[in-house]
Tab-separated table of C-alpha atoms in Angstrom:
chain	number	residue	atom	x	y	z
A	94	MET	CA	-21.345	28.436	24.940
A	95	PRO	CA	-21.354	24.625	24.962
A	96	ALA	CA	-18.585	22.873	23.030
A	97	GLU	CA	-19.392	22.755	19.335
A	98	LYS	CA	-21.244	19.604	18.345
A	99	THR	CA	-19.703	17.268	15.790
A	100	HIS	CA	-20.872	18.018	12.306
A	101	VAL	CA	-22.659	15.242	10.398
A	102	ASN	CA	-24.021	15.545	6.856
A	103	MET	CA	-27.046	13.346	6.235
A	104	VAL	CA	-28.593	12.738	2.852
A	105	VAL	CA	-32.217	11.644	2.662
A	106	ILE	CA	-32.832	9.282	-0.245
A	107	GLY	CA	-35.607	7.014	-1.522
A	108	HIS	CA	-38.239	6.598	-4.207
A	109	VAL	CA	-40.319	9.587	-5.284
A	110	ASP	CA	-43.239	10.182	-2.899
A	111	SER	CA	-41.889	7.849	-0.213
A	112	GLY	CA	-42.265	10.831	2.131
A	113	LYS	CA	-38.661	12.047	2.302
A	114	SER	CA	-39.384	15.759	2.444
A	115	THR	CA	-42.286	15.351	4.860
A	116	THR	CA	-40.238	13.183	7.222
A	117	THR	CA	-37.268	15.519	7.125
A	118	GLY	CA	-39.405	18.625	7.456
A	119	HIS	CA	-41.045	17.115	10.541
A	120	LEU	CA	-37.655	16.319	12.079
A	121	VAL	CA	-36.337	19.792	11.425
A	122	TYR	CA	-39.473	21.334	12.885
A	123	LYS	CA	-39.343	19.151	16.006
A	124	CYS	CA	-35.614	19.744	16.522
A	125	GLY	CA	-35.765	23.473	16.237
A	126	GLY	CA	-34.983	24.242	12.636
A	127	ILE	CA	-38.273	26.089	11.982
A	128	ASP	CA	-40.636	28.137	14.059
A	129	GLN	CA	-44.329	27.409	14.528
A	130	ARG	CA	-45.283	30.592	12.681
A	131	ARG	CA	-43.614	29.600	9.440
A	132	LEU	CA	-45.169	26.174	9.646
A	133	GLU	CA	-48.644	27.696	10.005
A	134	LYS	CA	-47.952	29.856	6.971
A	135	PHE	CA	-46.946	26.772	4.961
A	136	GLU	CA	-50.018	24.944	6.208
A	137	LYS	CA	-52.357	27.681	4.932
A	138	ALA	CA	-50.622	27.849	1.587
A	139	ALA	CA	-50.638	24.063	1.206
A	140	ALA	CA	-54.340	23.872	2.093
A	141	GLN	CA	-55.155	26.538	-0.494
A	142	MET	CA	-53.528	24.408	-3.156
A	143	GLY	CA	-55.409	21.379	-1.898
A	144	LYS	CA	-52.301	19.529	-0.706
A	145	SER	CA	-52.604	19.860	3.037
A	146	SER	CA	-50.485	16.786	3.774
A	147	PHE	CA	-47.513	18.571	2.260
A	148	LYS	CA	-46.992	21.120	5.057
A	149	PHE	CA	-43.788	19.596	6.464
A	150	ALA	CA	-42.407	18.905	3.025
A	151	TRP	CA	-42.810	22.578	2.208
A	152	VAL	CA	-40.232	23.339	4.804
A	153	LEU	CA	-37.768	21.732	2.421
A	154	ASP	CA	-39.398	22.304	-0.942
A	155	LYS	CA	-38.951	26.028	-0.937
A	156	LEU	CA	-38.887	26.423	-4.694
A	157	LYS	CA	-42.143	27.468	-6.299
A	158	ALA	CA	-41.797	25.014	-9.168
A	159	GLU	CA	-41.506	22.243	-6.652
A	160	ARG	CA	-44.522	23.467	-4.744
A	161	GLU	CA	-46.689	23.041	-7.768
A	162	ARG	CA	-45.370	19.643	-8.739
A	163	GLY	CA	-44.828	18.562	-5.153
A	164	ILE	CA	-41.427	17.104	-6.085
A	165	THR	CA	-38.012	18.030	-4.696
A	166	ILE	CA	-35.738	19.293	-7.466
A	167	ASP	CA	-32.751	21.109	-6.062
A	168	ILE	CA	-30.872	19.918	-3.020
A	169	SER	CA	-32.046	21.866	-0.006
A	170	LEU	CA	-29.746	22.181	2.968
A	171	LEU	CA	-31.204	22.525	6.437
A	172	LYS	CA	-29.705	22.085	9.799
A	173	PHE	CA	-30.979	20.763	13.126
A	174	ASN	CA	-29.474	19.458	16.336
A	175	THR	CA	-29.688	16.070	17.994
A	176	GLN	CA	-28.225	15.556	21.430
A	177	LYS	CA	-24.786	14.682	20.087
A	178	TYR	CA	-24.573	16.108	16.609
A	179	SER	CA	-25.238	19.163	14.569
A	180	MET	CA	-26.855	17.647	11.476
A	181	THR	CA	-26.999	19.202	8.048
A	182	ILE	CA	-29.732	17.566	6.001
A	183	ILE	CA	-29.316	17.194	2.285
A	184	ASP	CA	-32.769	16.319	0.969
A	185	ALA	CA	-32.140	14.582	-2.325
A	186	PRO	CA	-34.713	14.318	-5.088
A	187	GLY	CA	-36.208	10.891	-5.736
A	188	HIS	CA	-37.758	11.591	-9.101
A	189	ARG	CA	-36.096	9.799	-11.990
A	190	ASP	CA	-35.482	12.996	-14.000
A	191	PHE	CA	-33.442	14.430	-11.159
A	192	ILE	CA	-31.059	11.555	-10.417
A	193	LYS	CA	-28.122	13.813	-11.341
A	194	ASN	CA	-28.981	16.210	-8.491
A	195	MET	CA	-29.394	13.252	-6.170
A	196	ILE	CA	-25.832	12.137	-6.982
A	197	THR	CA	-24.436	15.591	-6.228
A	198	GLY	CA	-26.217	15.533	-2.871
A	199	THR	CA	-25.178	12.036	-1.935
A	200	SER	CA	-21.525	12.647	-2.729
A	201	GLN	CA	-21.506	15.143	0.137
A	202	ALA	CA	-23.047	12.960	2.828
A	203	ASP	CA	-21.640	11.006	5.783
A	204	VAL	CA	-24.766	8.999	6.464
A	205	ALA	CA	-27.806	8.162	4.344
A	206	LEU	CA	-31.372	7.977	5.573
A	207	LEU	CA	-33.237	5.714	3.158
A	208	VAL	CA	-36.961	6.381	3.328
A	209	VAL	CA	-39.127	3.465	2.168
A	210	SER	CA	-42.895	3.748	2.012
A	211	ALA	CA	-44.848	0.875	3.552
A	212	ALA	CA	-48.111	2.052	1.975
A	213	LYS	CA	-49.877	-0.428	-0.287
A	214	GLY	CA	-48.305	-0.512	-3.757
A	215	GLU	CA	-45.764	2.223	-2.983
A	216	TYR	CA	-43.157	-0.085	-1.466
A	217	GLU	CA	-43.449	-2.399	-4.469
A	218	ALA	CA	-43.042	0.513	-6.892
A	219	GLY	CA	-39.934	1.692	-5.059
A	220	VAL	CA	-38.069	-1.616	-5.127
A	221	SER	CA	-39.143	-2.733	-8.596
A	222	ARG	CA	-36.500	-2.807	-11.331
A	223	SER	CA	-37.393	0.738	-12.382
A	224	GLY	CA	-37.857	2.089	-8.858
A	225	GLN	CA	-35.379	4.406	-7.228
A	226	THR	CA	-35.100	2.761	-3.815
A	227	ARG	CA	-32.508	0.294	-5.094
A	228	GLU	CA	-30.707	2.737	-7.314
A	229	HIS	CA	-30.348	5.371	-4.586
A	230	ALA	CA	-29.036	2.845	-2.077
A	231	LEU	CA	-26.550	1.579	-4.628
A	232	LEU	CA	-25.355	5.082	-5.459
A	233	ALA	CA	-25.011	5.928	-1.788
A	234	TYR	CA	-22.790	2.872	-1.320
A	235	THR	CA	-20.625	3.637	-4.333
A	236	LEU	CA	-20.262	7.292	-3.448
A	237	GLY	CA	-18.818	6.150	-0.161
A	238	VAL	CA	-21.722	6.592	2.239
A	239	LYS	CA	-21.026	3.562	4.388
A	240	GLN	CA	-23.674	4.189	7.054
A	241	ILE	CA	-27.278	3.788	6.082
A	242	ILE	CA	-30.440	4.041	8.177
A	243	VAL	CA	-33.752	2.691	6.882
A	244	CYS	CA	-36.927	4.523	7.742
A	245	VAL	CA	-40.077	2.536	7.027
A	246	ASN	CA	-42.446	5.442	6.467
A	247	LYS	CA	-46.227	5.817	6.076
A	248	MET	CA	-46.976	3.174	8.712
A	249	ASP	CA	-50.285	5.002	9.195
A	250	LEU	CA	-51.305	3.970	5.674
A	251	THR	CA	-50.679	0.223	5.839
A	252	GLU	CA	-53.638	-2.167	5.871
A	253	PRO	CA	-54.533	-2.380	8.736
A	254	PRO	CA	-52.739	0.798	9.942
A	255	TYR	CA	-49.441	0.222	11.806
A	256	SER	CA	-49.269	-3.391	10.651
A	257	GLN	CA	-46.374	-5.450	11.950
A	258	LYS	CA	-46.710	-7.940	9.106
A	259	ARG	CA	-46.207	-5.225	6.520
A	260	PHE	CA	-43.217	-3.773	8.407
A	261	ASP	CA	-41.545	-7.204	8.553
A	262	GLU	CA	-42.164	-7.724	4.837
A	263	VAL	CA	-40.534	-4.382	3.971
A	264	VAL	CA	-37.570	-5.087	6.283
A	265	ARG	CA	-37.035	-8.480	4.645
A	266	GLY	CA	-37.125	-7.042	1.141
A	267	VAL	CA	-34.943	-4.029	1.797
A	268	SER	CA	-32.299	-5.811	3.872
A	269	GLY	CA	-32.090	-8.376	1.054
A	270	PHE	CA	-31.078	-5.869	-1.578
A	271	LEU	CA	-28.895	-3.819	0.801
A	272	LYS	CA	-26.905	-7.006	1.386
A	273	LYS	CA	-26.511	-7.532	-2.367
A	274	ILE	CA	-25.190	-3.993	-2.721
A	275	GLY	CA	-22.578	-4.541	-0.026
A	276	TYR	CA	-24.029	-3.145	3.202
A	277	ASP	CA	-23.803	-5.395	6.251
A	278	SER	CA	-27.417	-5.759	7.382
A	279	ALA	CA	-26.399	-6.133	11.043
A	280	THR	CA	-25.235	-2.503	10.983
A	281	VAL	CA	-28.432	-1.146	9.421
A	282	PRO	CA	-31.192	-0.011	11.793
A	283	PHE	CA	-34.827	-0.259	10.561
A	284	VAL	CA	-37.287	2.165	12.169
A	285	PRO	CA	-41.048	2.223	11.504
A	286	ILE	CA	-42.371	5.811	11.470
A	287	SER	CA	-45.039	8.054	10.068
A	288	GLY	CA	-43.520	11.274	8.807
A	289	TRP	CA	-46.958	12.848	8.576
A	290	THR	CA	-48.278	12.107	12.064
A	291	GLY	CA	-44.794	12.152	13.598
A	292	GLU	CA	-45.232	8.645	14.998
A	293	ASN	CA	-42.011	7.202	16.486
A	294	MET	CA	-39.838	10.029	15.224
A	295	ILE	CA	-38.939	11.891	18.405
A	296	THR	CA	-40.863	10.035	21.099
A	297	ALA	CA	-41.470	6.298	21.321
A	298	THR	CA	-44.604	5.120	19.559
A	299	GLN	CA	-47.800	4.078	21.346
A	300	LYS	CA	-49.492	2.828	18.186
A	301	MET	CA	-46.978	0.092	17.406
A	302	PRO	CA	-46.762	-1.895	20.659
A	303	TRP	CA	-45.279	-4.806	18.686
A	304	PHE	CA	-42.147	-2.792	17.807
A	305	GLN	CA	-39.393	-3.901	20.182
A	306	GLY	CA	-36.898	-1.277	19.042
A	307	TRP	CA	-34.019	-1.275	16.551
A	308	LYS	CA	-30.573	-2.768	17.102
A	309	THR	CA	-27.261	-2.507	15.311
A	310	ARG	CA	-23.989	-4.379	15.711
A	311	ARG	CA	-20.794	-2.585	14.766
A	312	ARG	CA	-17.128	-3.001	15.505
A	313	GLU	CA	-17.280	0.167	17.555
A	314	GLY	CA	-19.993	-1.326	19.772
A	315	ASN	CA	-23.679	-2.191	19.679
A	316	THR	CA	-26.457	0.371	19.771
A	317	SER	CA	-30.197	0.123	20.208
A	318	GLY	CA	-33.188	2.363	20.756
A	319	ARG	CA	-36.735	2.977	19.605
A	320	THR	CA	-37.114	6.279	17.799
A	321	LEU	CA	-35.652	7.827	14.685
A	322	LEU	CA	-33.968	10.576	16.691
A	323	GLU	CA	-32.121	7.964	18.769
A	324	VAL	CA	-30.879	6.332	15.575
A	325	LEU	CA	-29.479	9.634	14.383
A	326	ASP	CA	-27.667	10.005	17.666
A	327	SER	CA	-26.132	6.547	17.270
A	328	VAL	CA	-24.336	7.187	13.965
A	329	GLN	CA	-20.543	6.985	13.889
A	330	PRO	CA	-19.058	10.456	13.437
A	331	PRO	CA	-17.089	10.669	10.196
A	332	VAL	CA	-13.305	10.713	10.202
A	333	ARG	CA	-12.120	13.961	8.669
A	334	THR	CA	-8.761	14.339	6.966
A	335	ILE	CA	-7.335	17.713	7.919
A	336	ASN	CA	-3.691	17.006	7.210
A	337	LYS	CA	-4.154	16.564	3.459
A	338	PRO	CA	-4.059	19.463	1.002
A	339	LEU	CA	-7.375	21.261	0.460
A	340	ARG	CA	-9.924	19.825	-1.960
A	341	LEU	CA	-13.300	21.530	-2.274
A	342	PRO	CA	-15.598	20.517	-5.163
A	343	LEU	CA	-17.980	23.368	-5.990
A	344	GLN	CA	-21.669	22.667	-5.884
A	345	ASP	CA	-22.805	26.068	-7.146
A	346	VAL	CA	-21.466	29.532	-7.794
A	347	TYR	CA	-23.551	32.572	-6.921
A	348	LYS	CA	-23.245	36.255	-7.676
A	349	ILE	CA	-24.372	38.235	-4.660
A	350	GLY	CA	-24.932	41.968	-5.003
A	351	GLY	CA	-22.503	44.034	-2.933
A	352	VAL	CA	-20.469	40.920	-2.087
A	353	GLY	CA	-19.321	39.503	-5.411
A	354	THR	CA	-18.666	35.936	-6.483
A	355	VAL	CA	-19.547	33.261	-3.922
A	356	PRO	CA	-18.750	29.589	-4.701
A	357	VAL	CA	-20.465	26.999	-2.458
A	358	GLY	CA	-19.441	23.420	-1.689
A	359	LYS	CA	-18.367	20.887	0.890
A	360	ILE	CA	-14.739	20.714	1.998
A	361	GLU	CA	-13.630	17.120	1.427
A	362	THR	CA	-10.046	17.333	2.749
A	363	GLY	CA	-7.828	20.052	4.180
A	364	VAL	CA	-8.623	23.440	5.682
A	365	LEU	CA	-9.950	26.673	4.175
A	366	LYS	CA	-9.073	30.061	5.691
A	367	PRO	CA	-9.633	33.672	4.656
A	368	GLY	CA	-6.591	35.122	2.887
A	369	MET	CA	-5.685	31.826	1.210
A	370	THR	CA	-4.931	31.787	-2.512
A	371	LEU	CA	-7.032	29.142	-4.224
A	372	MET	CA	-6.475	27.399	-7.514
A	373	PHE	CA	-9.606	26.288	-9.335
A	374	SER	CA	-9.411	23.351	-11.708
A	375	PRO	CA	-10.259	22.701	-14.546
A	376	ALA	CA	-11.016	26.441	-14.793
A	377	LYS	CA	-7.255	27.163	-14.302
A	378	LEU	CA	-7.946	30.264	-12.217
A	379	THR	CA	-6.434	31.518	-8.982
A	380	ALA	CA	-8.189	33.800	-6.526
A	381	GLU	CA	-7.877	34.976	-2.961
A	382	VAL	CA	-10.498	34.048	-0.350
A	383	LYS	CA	-11.967	37.148	1.300
A	384	SER	CA	-14.392	35.575	3.739
A	385	ILE	CA	-16.103	32.255	4.540
A	386	GLU	CA	-19.646	31.588	5.710
A	387	MET	CA	-21.544	28.532	6.893
A	388	HIS	CA	-25.295	28.714	7.565
A	389	HIS	CA	-25.025	32.537	7.403
A	390	GLN	CA	-22.327	32.785	10.064
A	391	GLY	CA	-18.777	33.914	9.388
A	392	LEU	CA	-15.962	31.369	9.878
A	393	GLU	CA	-12.258	31.892	10.415
A	394	THR	CA	-11.345	28.267	9.714
A	395	ALA	CA	-13.475	25.840	7.713
A	396	LEU	CA	-12.755	22.134	8.137
A	397	PRO	CA	-13.550	18.947	6.218
A	398	GLY	CA	-17.272	18.161	6.264
A	399	HIS	CA	-18.318	21.804	6.406
A	400	ASN	CA	-20.700	23.005	3.705
A	401	VAL	CA	-19.446	26.529	3.103
A	402	GLY	CA	-19.855	29.535	0.872
A	403	PHE	CA	-16.795	31.742	0.377
A	404	ASN	CA	-16.256	35.081	-1.277
A	405	ILE	CA	-13.378	35.452	-3.759
A	406	LYS	CA	-11.809	38.483	-5.434
A	407	ASN	CA	-11.602	39.341	-9.134
A	408	VAL	CA	-13.251	36.235	-10.577
A	409	SER	CA	-16.432	36.495	-12.567
A	410	VAL	CA	-19.249	34.014	-11.932
A	411	LYS	CA	-19.107	33.041	-15.603
A	412	ASN	CA	-15.654	31.519	-15.203
A	413	LEU	CA	-16.543	28.994	-12.495
A	414	ARG	CA	-19.121	26.225	-12.489
A	415	ARG	CA	-20.414	23.249	-10.549
A	416	GLY	CA	-17.885	20.433	-10.692
A	417	ASP	CA	-14.812	22.680	-10.530
A	418	VAL	CA	-12.485	21.837	-7.639
A	419	ALA	CA	-10.775	24.404	-5.431
A	420	GLY	CA	-7.434	23.687	-3.758
A	421	ASN	CA	-4.597	25.589	-2.114
A	422	ALA	CA	-2.456	27.111	-4.866
A	423	GLN	CA	0.690	26.604	-2.730
A	424	GLN	CA	0.120	22.993	-1.700
A	425	ASP	CA	-0.477	20.263	-4.325
A	426	PRO	CA	-3.025	22.365	-6.258
A	427	PRO	CA	-5.689	20.388	-8.169
A	428	SER	CA	-5.291	20.048	-11.918
A	429	ASP	CA	-7.405	18.629	-14.676
A	430	VAL	CA	-6.639	15.194	-16.044
A	431	SER	CA	-6.094	14.067	-19.617
A	432	SER	CA	-7.017	10.474	-18.729
A	433	PHE	CA	-7.326	8.168	-15.743
A	434	GLU	CA	-7.339	4.479	-14.970
A	435	ALA	CA	-10.287	3.155	-13.027
A	436	GLN	CA	-11.638	-0.078	-11.653
A	437	VAL	CA	-15.212	-0.286	-12.878
A	438	ILE	CA	-18.138	-2.585	-12.143
A	439	ILE	CA	-20.845	-2.743	-14.809
A	440	LEU	CA	-24.220	-2.851	-13.062
A	441	ASN	CA	-27.057	-2.834	-15.502
A	442	HIS	CA	-26.550	-2.351	-19.162
A	443	PRO	CA	-28.754	-4.160	-21.661
A	444	GLY	CA	-26.015	-4.769	-24.234
A	445	LYS	CA	-22.255	-5.166	-24.533
A	446	LEU	CA	-19.816	-2.377	-23.731
A	447	LYS	CA	-16.859	-1.942	-26.053
A	448	THR	CA	-13.990	0.530	-26.377
A	449	GLY	CA	-15.414	3.938	-27.265
A	450	TYR	CA	-18.476	3.636	-25.008
A	451	SER	CA	-19.113	7.115	-23.544
A	452	PRO	CA	-21.432	7.417	-20.535
A	453	VAL	CA	-21.790	10.494	-18.306
A	454	LEU	CA	-19.567	10.194	-15.246
A	455	ASP	CA	-20.729	11.675	-11.954
A	456	CYS	CA	-17.711	12.203	-9.744
A	457	HIS	CA	-17.977	14.467	-6.643
A	458	THR	CA	-20.123	17.331	-8.043
A	459	ALA	CA	-18.939	17.069	-11.661
A	460	HIS	CA	-21.000	15.498	-14.453
A	461	VAL	CA	-18.793	14.927	-17.514
A	462	THR	CA	-18.999	12.499	-20.439
A	463	CYS	CA	-15.980	10.143	-20.477
A	464	ARG	CA	-14.887	7.666	-23.127
A	465	PHE	CA	-13.801	4.103	-22.336
A	466	ALA	CA	-10.529	4.484	-24.240
A	467	GLU	CA	-9.067	1.050	-23.486
A	468	LEU	CA	-10.416	-2.030	-21.726
A	469	LYS	CA	-7.220	-3.151	-19.965
A	470	GLU	CA	-8.202	-6.213	-17.958
A	471	LYS	CA	-11.246	-8.064	-16.757
A	472	LEU	CA	-11.314	-8.852	-13.015
A	473	ASP	CA	-13.134	-11.152	-10.665
A	474	ARG	CA	-15.379	-8.681	-8.867
A	475	ARG	CA	-15.201	-10.491	-5.520
A	476	THR	CA	-11.461	-11.096	-5.250
A	477	GLY	CA	-10.104	-8.478	-7.667
A	478	LYS	CA	-7.931	-11.114	-9.413
A	479	LYS	CA	-7.246	-10.737	-13.113
A	480	LEU	CA	-9.358	-12.963	-15.389
A	481	GLU	CA	-8.212	-11.836	-18.853
A	482	ASP	CA	-6.173	-9.125	-20.568
A	483	HIS	CA	-7.724	-6.656	-23.021
A	484	PRO	CA	-11.256	-8.103	-23.063
A	485	GLN	CA	-13.224	-7.456	-26.266
A	486	MET	CA	-16.306	-6.310	-24.374
A	487	LEU	CA	-17.956	-6.044	-20.978
A	488	ARG	CA	-21.503	-6.827	-19.908
A	489	SER	CA	-23.600	-6.460	-16.747
A	490	GLY	CA	-21.904	-7.922	-13.690
A	491	ASP	CA	-18.356	-7.646	-15.047
A	492	ALA	CA	-15.551	-5.819	-13.251
A	493	ALA	CA	-12.639	-4.380	-15.203
A	494	THR	CA	-9.733	-1.961	-15.251
A	495	VAL	CA	-10.455	0.685	-17.870
A	496	LYS	CA	-8.541	3.683	-19.168
A	497	MET	CA	-10.958	6.587	-19.426
A	498	VAL	CA	-10.674	9.918	-21.214
A	499	PRO	CA	-12.959	12.846	-20.292
A	500	ILE	CA	-14.245	14.636	-23.394
A	501	LYS	CA	-13.974	18.040	-21.701
A	502	PRO	CA	-11.655	19.252	-18.918
A	503	MET	CA	-12.396	17.541	-15.615
A	504	CYS	CA	-10.671	17.429	-12.238
A	505	VAL	CA	-10.576	14.061	-10.446
A	506	GLU	CA	-8.011	12.422	-8.162
A	507	SER	CA	-6.906	8.890	-7.378
A	508	PHE	CA	-9.055	7.164	-4.767
A	509	PHE	CA	-6.010	6.472	-2.618
A	510	THR	CA	-4.975	10.129	-2.233
A	511	TYR	CA	-8.382	11.850	-2.083
A	512	PRO	CA	-11.126	9.237	-1.699
A	513	PRO	CA	-14.104	11.592	-2.205
A	514	LEU	CA	-12.722	12.726	-5.557
A	515	GLY	CA	-11.849	9.222	-6.709
A	516	ARG	CA	-15.276	7.531	-6.775
A	517	PHE	CA	-17.786	7.807	-9.572
A	518	ALA	CA	-21.010	6.501	-11.048
A	519	ALA	CA	-21.545	6.248	-14.805
A	520	ARG	CA	-24.986	7.057	-16.208
A	521	ASP	CA	-26.513	6.249	-19.554
A	522	LEU	CA	-30.053	5.463	-20.744
A	523	LYS	CA	-31.407	7.341	-17.683
A	524	GLN	CA	-29.929	4.819	-15.276
A	525	THR	CA	-26.694	4.056	-13.482
A	526	VAL	CA	-24.801	1.651	-15.725
A	527	ALA	CA	-21.539	1.378	-13.790
A	528	VAL	CA	-19.701	2.475	-10.673
A	529	GLY	CA	-16.000	2.682	-10.020
A	530	VAL	CA	-12.934	4.013	-8.273
A	531	ILE	CA	-10.000	5.828	-9.855
A	532	LYS	CA	-6.653	4.091	-9.438
A	533	SER	CA	-4.301	6.594	-11.061
A	534	VAL	CA	-4.615	9.826	-13.030
A	535	GLU	CA	-2.627	11.361	-15.857
A	536	LYS	CA	-2.402	15.081	-15.063
A	537	ASP	CA	-2.726	17.473	-17.934
A	538	HIS	CA	0.853	18.730	-17.823
A	539	GLY	CA	2.088	15.441	-19.219
A	540	SER	CA	3.670	13.817	-16.160
A	541	LYS	CA	2.336	10.540	-14.835
A	542	PHE	CA	0.892	11.260	-11.416
A	543	ARG	CA	1.193	8.675	-8.665
A	544	ALA	CA	-0.336	8.995	-5.241
A	545	GLN	CA	1.840	11.377	-3.248
A	546	VAL	CA	2.130	10.754	0.452
A	547	CYS	CA	1.070	13.913	2.257
A	548	LYS	CA	3.428	15.044	4.960
């Protein structure tokens, strides 16, 4: 048995129909996630429905509803191996109606693969004001995905095919708005590929002789290569915090016949072991862990970054839901908050925001409406210095410290103690209106909670 490869969670994001599922499906197939027989079965089925170019995407779009619409709705998890890493792919939906699912997926990722279509008209649609290419990249940044890879897809459909001019144009446009969001463009590799023909994904391309290869400059050292697979091998492995108490936001809860209740989610901090007593918040339940599984294999110890399912005793499925957080009942258990203070940046809102504004907050896997209870101070968004106390209102581009009150029980933490549970995006009017980090939380049992240093 070779030593276990480092685990990396990758989310695939981008505008609807930019070819995310096809690209990912092709990767998974080439790197041993699927056998030839299943692919042939998908191919037949796709041809019967008259969508033969969807065969790789079908690998990911397993749901029947998605097959008929050809859109990814739920977040499918698949795994494949590169030379260095064991990758779990989270294929996130790009369709506007499903942005909530996309946020849940992105909050679990270490690295984002942004797929941009170079086909005529599709690139423009993706980066327009209403397109999702920008919005997804922005959400990835806010949700803490600091490494991003850009895949310029559908190079076989440019005019003329595999056009260098078109690739350069897309790179210029995309690196421009990634810079505005906060990514350092020197660290972002751009790779031209065709997810459908498999061009430049695993082996270096013959059809794009002009492509000299991608390069990145990072503090940890420079990397370069030609293909998409080499890029995936060049990502920085995430730093996992094992010595903090356990925090595991639930993504779903299943009832499995003969097994019982099985919550599923990604461990953000700490360690999960069978026999542990868990506290679920805001559900206020405790339960003992019977067993843990990842990708259908039993685990004795689950670590940060692992996407796991675990079986618990004596809790009905009805009492738990997505967005609940599990922690160790004996060690700083999670609890719901009555209010929290956050530093917020307003991104795009057509009007003025006043006290009482109530958008939906997406924090880890929870989606809860929260009220802006008090606008405390307005800040300079670049330096963080205070500009004025108790502003009357906020508009697009402003940064501020705001006291927020969730309208139903919600479990979040301060960004300084548990970063993954302290970042959020606020949605309203079908778009992301603000992003922020939580500075301090008021726990529900009345005591003011300050970041505790974990021994």
